[in-house]
XYZ file of C-alpha atoms in Angstrom:
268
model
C -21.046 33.419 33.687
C -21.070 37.193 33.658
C -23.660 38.504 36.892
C -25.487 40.457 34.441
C -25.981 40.424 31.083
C -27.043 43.109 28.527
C -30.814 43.126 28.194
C -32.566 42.494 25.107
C -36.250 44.263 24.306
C -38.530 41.663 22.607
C -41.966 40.244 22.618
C -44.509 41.522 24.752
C -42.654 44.374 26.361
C -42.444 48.205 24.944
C -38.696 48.454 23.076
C -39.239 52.233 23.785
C -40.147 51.727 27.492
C -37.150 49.095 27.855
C -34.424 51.682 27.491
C -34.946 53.326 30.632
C -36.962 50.721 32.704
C -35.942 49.634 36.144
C -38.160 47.111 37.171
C -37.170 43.940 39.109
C -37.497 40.379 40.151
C -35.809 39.291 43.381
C -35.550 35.926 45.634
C -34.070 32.974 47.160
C -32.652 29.671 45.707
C -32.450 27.095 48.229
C -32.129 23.293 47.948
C -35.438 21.454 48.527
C -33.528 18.687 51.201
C -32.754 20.980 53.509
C -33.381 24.294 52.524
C -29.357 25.343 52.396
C -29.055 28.559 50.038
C -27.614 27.618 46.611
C -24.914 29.917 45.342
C -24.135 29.776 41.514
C -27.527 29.166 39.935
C -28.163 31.005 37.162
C -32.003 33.176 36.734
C -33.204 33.590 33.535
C -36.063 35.910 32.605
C -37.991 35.611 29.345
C -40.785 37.551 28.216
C -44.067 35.274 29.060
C -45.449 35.513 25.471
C -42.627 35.633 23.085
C -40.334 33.708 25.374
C -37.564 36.242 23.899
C -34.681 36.599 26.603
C -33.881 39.554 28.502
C -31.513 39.333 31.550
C -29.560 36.273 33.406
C -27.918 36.523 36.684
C -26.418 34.456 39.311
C -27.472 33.438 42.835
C -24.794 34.803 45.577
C -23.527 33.145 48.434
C -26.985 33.783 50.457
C -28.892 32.425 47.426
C -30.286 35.786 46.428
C -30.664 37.224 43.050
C -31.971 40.310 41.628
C -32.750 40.685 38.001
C -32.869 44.586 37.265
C -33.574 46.684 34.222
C -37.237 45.361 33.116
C -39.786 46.987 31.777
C -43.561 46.780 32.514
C -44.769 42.909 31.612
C -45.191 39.426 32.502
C -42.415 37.275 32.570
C -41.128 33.697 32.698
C -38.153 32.916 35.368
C -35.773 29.703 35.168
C -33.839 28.764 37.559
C -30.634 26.531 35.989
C -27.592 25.055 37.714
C -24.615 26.526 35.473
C -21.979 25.195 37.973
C -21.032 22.507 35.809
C -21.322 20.256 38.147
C -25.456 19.372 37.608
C -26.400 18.805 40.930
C -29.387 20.532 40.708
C -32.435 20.268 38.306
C -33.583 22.967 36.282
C -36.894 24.231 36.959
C -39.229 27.338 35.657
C -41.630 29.175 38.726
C -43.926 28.107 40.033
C -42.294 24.674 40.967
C -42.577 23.288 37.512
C -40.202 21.534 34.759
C -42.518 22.248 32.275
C -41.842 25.810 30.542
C -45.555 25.418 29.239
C -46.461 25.410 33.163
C -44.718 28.047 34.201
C -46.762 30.631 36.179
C -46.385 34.365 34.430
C -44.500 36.719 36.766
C -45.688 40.711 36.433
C -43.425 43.460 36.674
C -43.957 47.066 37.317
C -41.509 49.543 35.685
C -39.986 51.309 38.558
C -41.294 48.740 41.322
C -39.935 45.089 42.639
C -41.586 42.021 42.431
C -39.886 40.438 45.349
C -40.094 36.637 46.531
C -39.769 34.435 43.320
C -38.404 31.963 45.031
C -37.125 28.242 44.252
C -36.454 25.019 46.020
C -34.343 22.790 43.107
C -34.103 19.055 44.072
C -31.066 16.653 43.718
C -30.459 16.068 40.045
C -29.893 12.148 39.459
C -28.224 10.946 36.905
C -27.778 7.578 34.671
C -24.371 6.116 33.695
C -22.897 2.799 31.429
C -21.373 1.242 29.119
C -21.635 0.895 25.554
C -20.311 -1.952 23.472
C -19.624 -3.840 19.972
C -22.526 -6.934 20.688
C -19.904 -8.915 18.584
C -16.553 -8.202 19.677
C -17.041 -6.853 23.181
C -15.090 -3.518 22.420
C -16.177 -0.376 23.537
C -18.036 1.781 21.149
C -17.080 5.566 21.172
C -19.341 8.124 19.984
C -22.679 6.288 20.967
C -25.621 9.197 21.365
C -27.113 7.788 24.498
C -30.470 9.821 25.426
C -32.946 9.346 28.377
C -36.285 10.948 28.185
C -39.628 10.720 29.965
C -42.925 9.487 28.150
C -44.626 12.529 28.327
C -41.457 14.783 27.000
C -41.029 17.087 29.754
C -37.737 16.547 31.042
C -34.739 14.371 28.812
C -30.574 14.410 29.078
C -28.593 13.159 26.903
C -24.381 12.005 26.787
C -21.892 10.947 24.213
C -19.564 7.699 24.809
C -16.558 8.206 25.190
C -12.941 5.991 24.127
C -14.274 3.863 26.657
C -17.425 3.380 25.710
C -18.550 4.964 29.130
C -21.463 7.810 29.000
C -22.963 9.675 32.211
C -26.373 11.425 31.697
C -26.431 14.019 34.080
C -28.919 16.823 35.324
C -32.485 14.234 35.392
C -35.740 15.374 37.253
C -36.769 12.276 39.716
C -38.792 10.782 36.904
C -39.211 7.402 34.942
C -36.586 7.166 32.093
C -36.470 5.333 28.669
C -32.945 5.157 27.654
C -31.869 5.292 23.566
C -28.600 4.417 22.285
C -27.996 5.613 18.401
C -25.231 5.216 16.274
C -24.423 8.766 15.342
C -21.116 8.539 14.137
C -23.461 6.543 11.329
C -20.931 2.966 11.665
C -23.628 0.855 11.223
C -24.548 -0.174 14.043
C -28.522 -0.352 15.048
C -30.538 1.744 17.262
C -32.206 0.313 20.810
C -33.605 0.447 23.604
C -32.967 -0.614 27.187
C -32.635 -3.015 27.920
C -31.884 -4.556 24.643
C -34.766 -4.009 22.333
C -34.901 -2.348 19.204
C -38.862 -1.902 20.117
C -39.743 1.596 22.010
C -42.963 -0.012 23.406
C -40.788 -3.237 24.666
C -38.098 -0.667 26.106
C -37.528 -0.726 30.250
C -38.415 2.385 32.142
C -36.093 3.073 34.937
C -36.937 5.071 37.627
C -34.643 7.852 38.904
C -35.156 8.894 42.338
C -33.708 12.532 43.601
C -30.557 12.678 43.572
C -30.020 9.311 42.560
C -27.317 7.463 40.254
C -28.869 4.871 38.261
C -25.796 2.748 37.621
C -25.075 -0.345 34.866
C -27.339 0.898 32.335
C -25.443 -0.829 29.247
C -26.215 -1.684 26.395
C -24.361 -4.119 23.224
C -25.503 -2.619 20.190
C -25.396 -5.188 17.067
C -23.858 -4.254 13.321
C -26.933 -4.447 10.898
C -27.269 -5.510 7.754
C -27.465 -3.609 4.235
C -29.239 -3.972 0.867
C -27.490 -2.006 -1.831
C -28.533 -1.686 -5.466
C -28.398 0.338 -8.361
C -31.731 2.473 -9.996
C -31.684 2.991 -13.413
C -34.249 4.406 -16.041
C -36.718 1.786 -17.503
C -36.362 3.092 -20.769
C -32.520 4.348 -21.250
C -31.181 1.927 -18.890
C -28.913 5.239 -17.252
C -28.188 5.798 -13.709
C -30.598 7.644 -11.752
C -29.563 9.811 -8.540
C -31.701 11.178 -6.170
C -33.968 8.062 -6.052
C -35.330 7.565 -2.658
C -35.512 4.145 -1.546
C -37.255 2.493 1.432
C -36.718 -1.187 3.318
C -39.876 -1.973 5.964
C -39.577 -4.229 8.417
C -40.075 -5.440 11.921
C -37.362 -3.755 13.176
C -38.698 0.011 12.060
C -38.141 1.762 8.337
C -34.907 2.874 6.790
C -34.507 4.362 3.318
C -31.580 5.732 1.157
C -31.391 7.969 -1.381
C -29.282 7.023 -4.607
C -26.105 8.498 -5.573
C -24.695 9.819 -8.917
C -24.466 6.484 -10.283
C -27.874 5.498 -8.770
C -26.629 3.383 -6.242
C -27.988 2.923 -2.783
C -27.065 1.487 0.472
C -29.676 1.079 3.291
C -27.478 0.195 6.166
C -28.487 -0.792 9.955
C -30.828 -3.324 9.425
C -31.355 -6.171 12.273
């Protein structure tokens, strides 16, 4: 990641007062278990109101940063762990993983606003197995996703040839985890553990720093209805027809083809 990036002028902020402003945001990143600097996080700083970007840099080996070049305004700063290694959870100031929460820091052309400081806490992480409920073989390709209730913080992981996904990066939160078929095979959407139901779906709770391990899940082929749509009166083809099957498992629909066929696939 380049230690500065070129600045762009939007939102809130005066373009004409941007091309020669030298305001700044300085702190400290430090880990919350201990308080050891973090080198390598990446600060981000958005204009409060627009939320258009203007400057990133990196954390040095004292976890310090200083974000230069800003004009007169208030301003949103996140704190990400760009290592590549996700050890650390992403959070905005004040303390929050919320961008709506984020408390507005004000900048003075000319002056610094110094101690915007962050603690980040262990990321944890969930990891498994995805298989063919039939056969046993590993599914590849498998969008696995694990989100919170309320929205605010979610990961997400493809399978690999093994089947095997690791969601990486998670807030110490409670977790719903989602396996889709989005290589579109066939095979039907659910829940952990083992419910095609989001309100039956287990929540698993992710501590800090944590590995939630074993988090698999057999996903079964569904079924299809297929059929053909033709006009009442001419008896020809029609495409474009959308069609819908309800059920207890959730809606699917189709839409028919040139010959005014249809296939509604992945239904258990």
């Amino acid at each position: 990641v380049v230690a500065a990036l070129a600045v762009a002028w939007v939102g809130s902020v005066d373009p004409a007062a941007g091309q020669d402003a030298d305001g700044h945001i300085t702190g400290t990143v430090t880990a919350d278990d201990g308080g050891a600097p973090i080198e390598g996080i990446c600060v981000s700083v958005y204009a409060f109101v627009s939320g258009g970007w203007h400057a990133q840099v990196e954390t040095d080996s004292s976890g310090s940063y200083d974000v230069g070049g800003l004009p007169t305004g208030d301003y949103k700063v996140w704190f990400q762990d760009c290592s590549g290694t996700d050890t650390y959870t992403d959070e905005y100031f004040d303390d929050s993983i919320d961008q709506g929460e984020t408390t507005p820091v004000a900048v003075t052309d000319g002056a610094t606003t110094p101690a915007i400081d962050a603690g980040l806490a262990a990321a944890g992480r969930i990891t498994g197995t995805v298989t063919d409920d039939e056969t046993g073989q590993p599914l590849a390709g498998i969008c696995v996703t694990a989100s919170t209730r309320s929205g605010t913080a979610s990961g997400s992981d493809l399978t690999d040839n093994g089947g095997f996904y690791e969601v990486v990066g998670l807030p110490a939160e409670r977790y719903l985890v989602q396996f889709s078929d989005c290589n579109g095979t066939g095979f039907i959407t659910e829940y952990f553990e083992d419910t095609t139901r989001y309100n039956e779906a287990t929540r698993l709770v992710v501590g800090a720093g944590d590995t939630v391990a074993g988090v698999d899940a057999g996903l079964t082929a569904g079924g299809h209805i297929t059929g053909t749509v033709t006009a009442d009166a001419t008896d020809q083809p029609l495409a474009g027809i959308c069609v819908y099957a309800e059920g207890g498992g959730g809606n699917r629909s189709a839409q028919t083809d040139g010959d005014g066929v249809y296939d509604i696939d992945r239904l258990g």
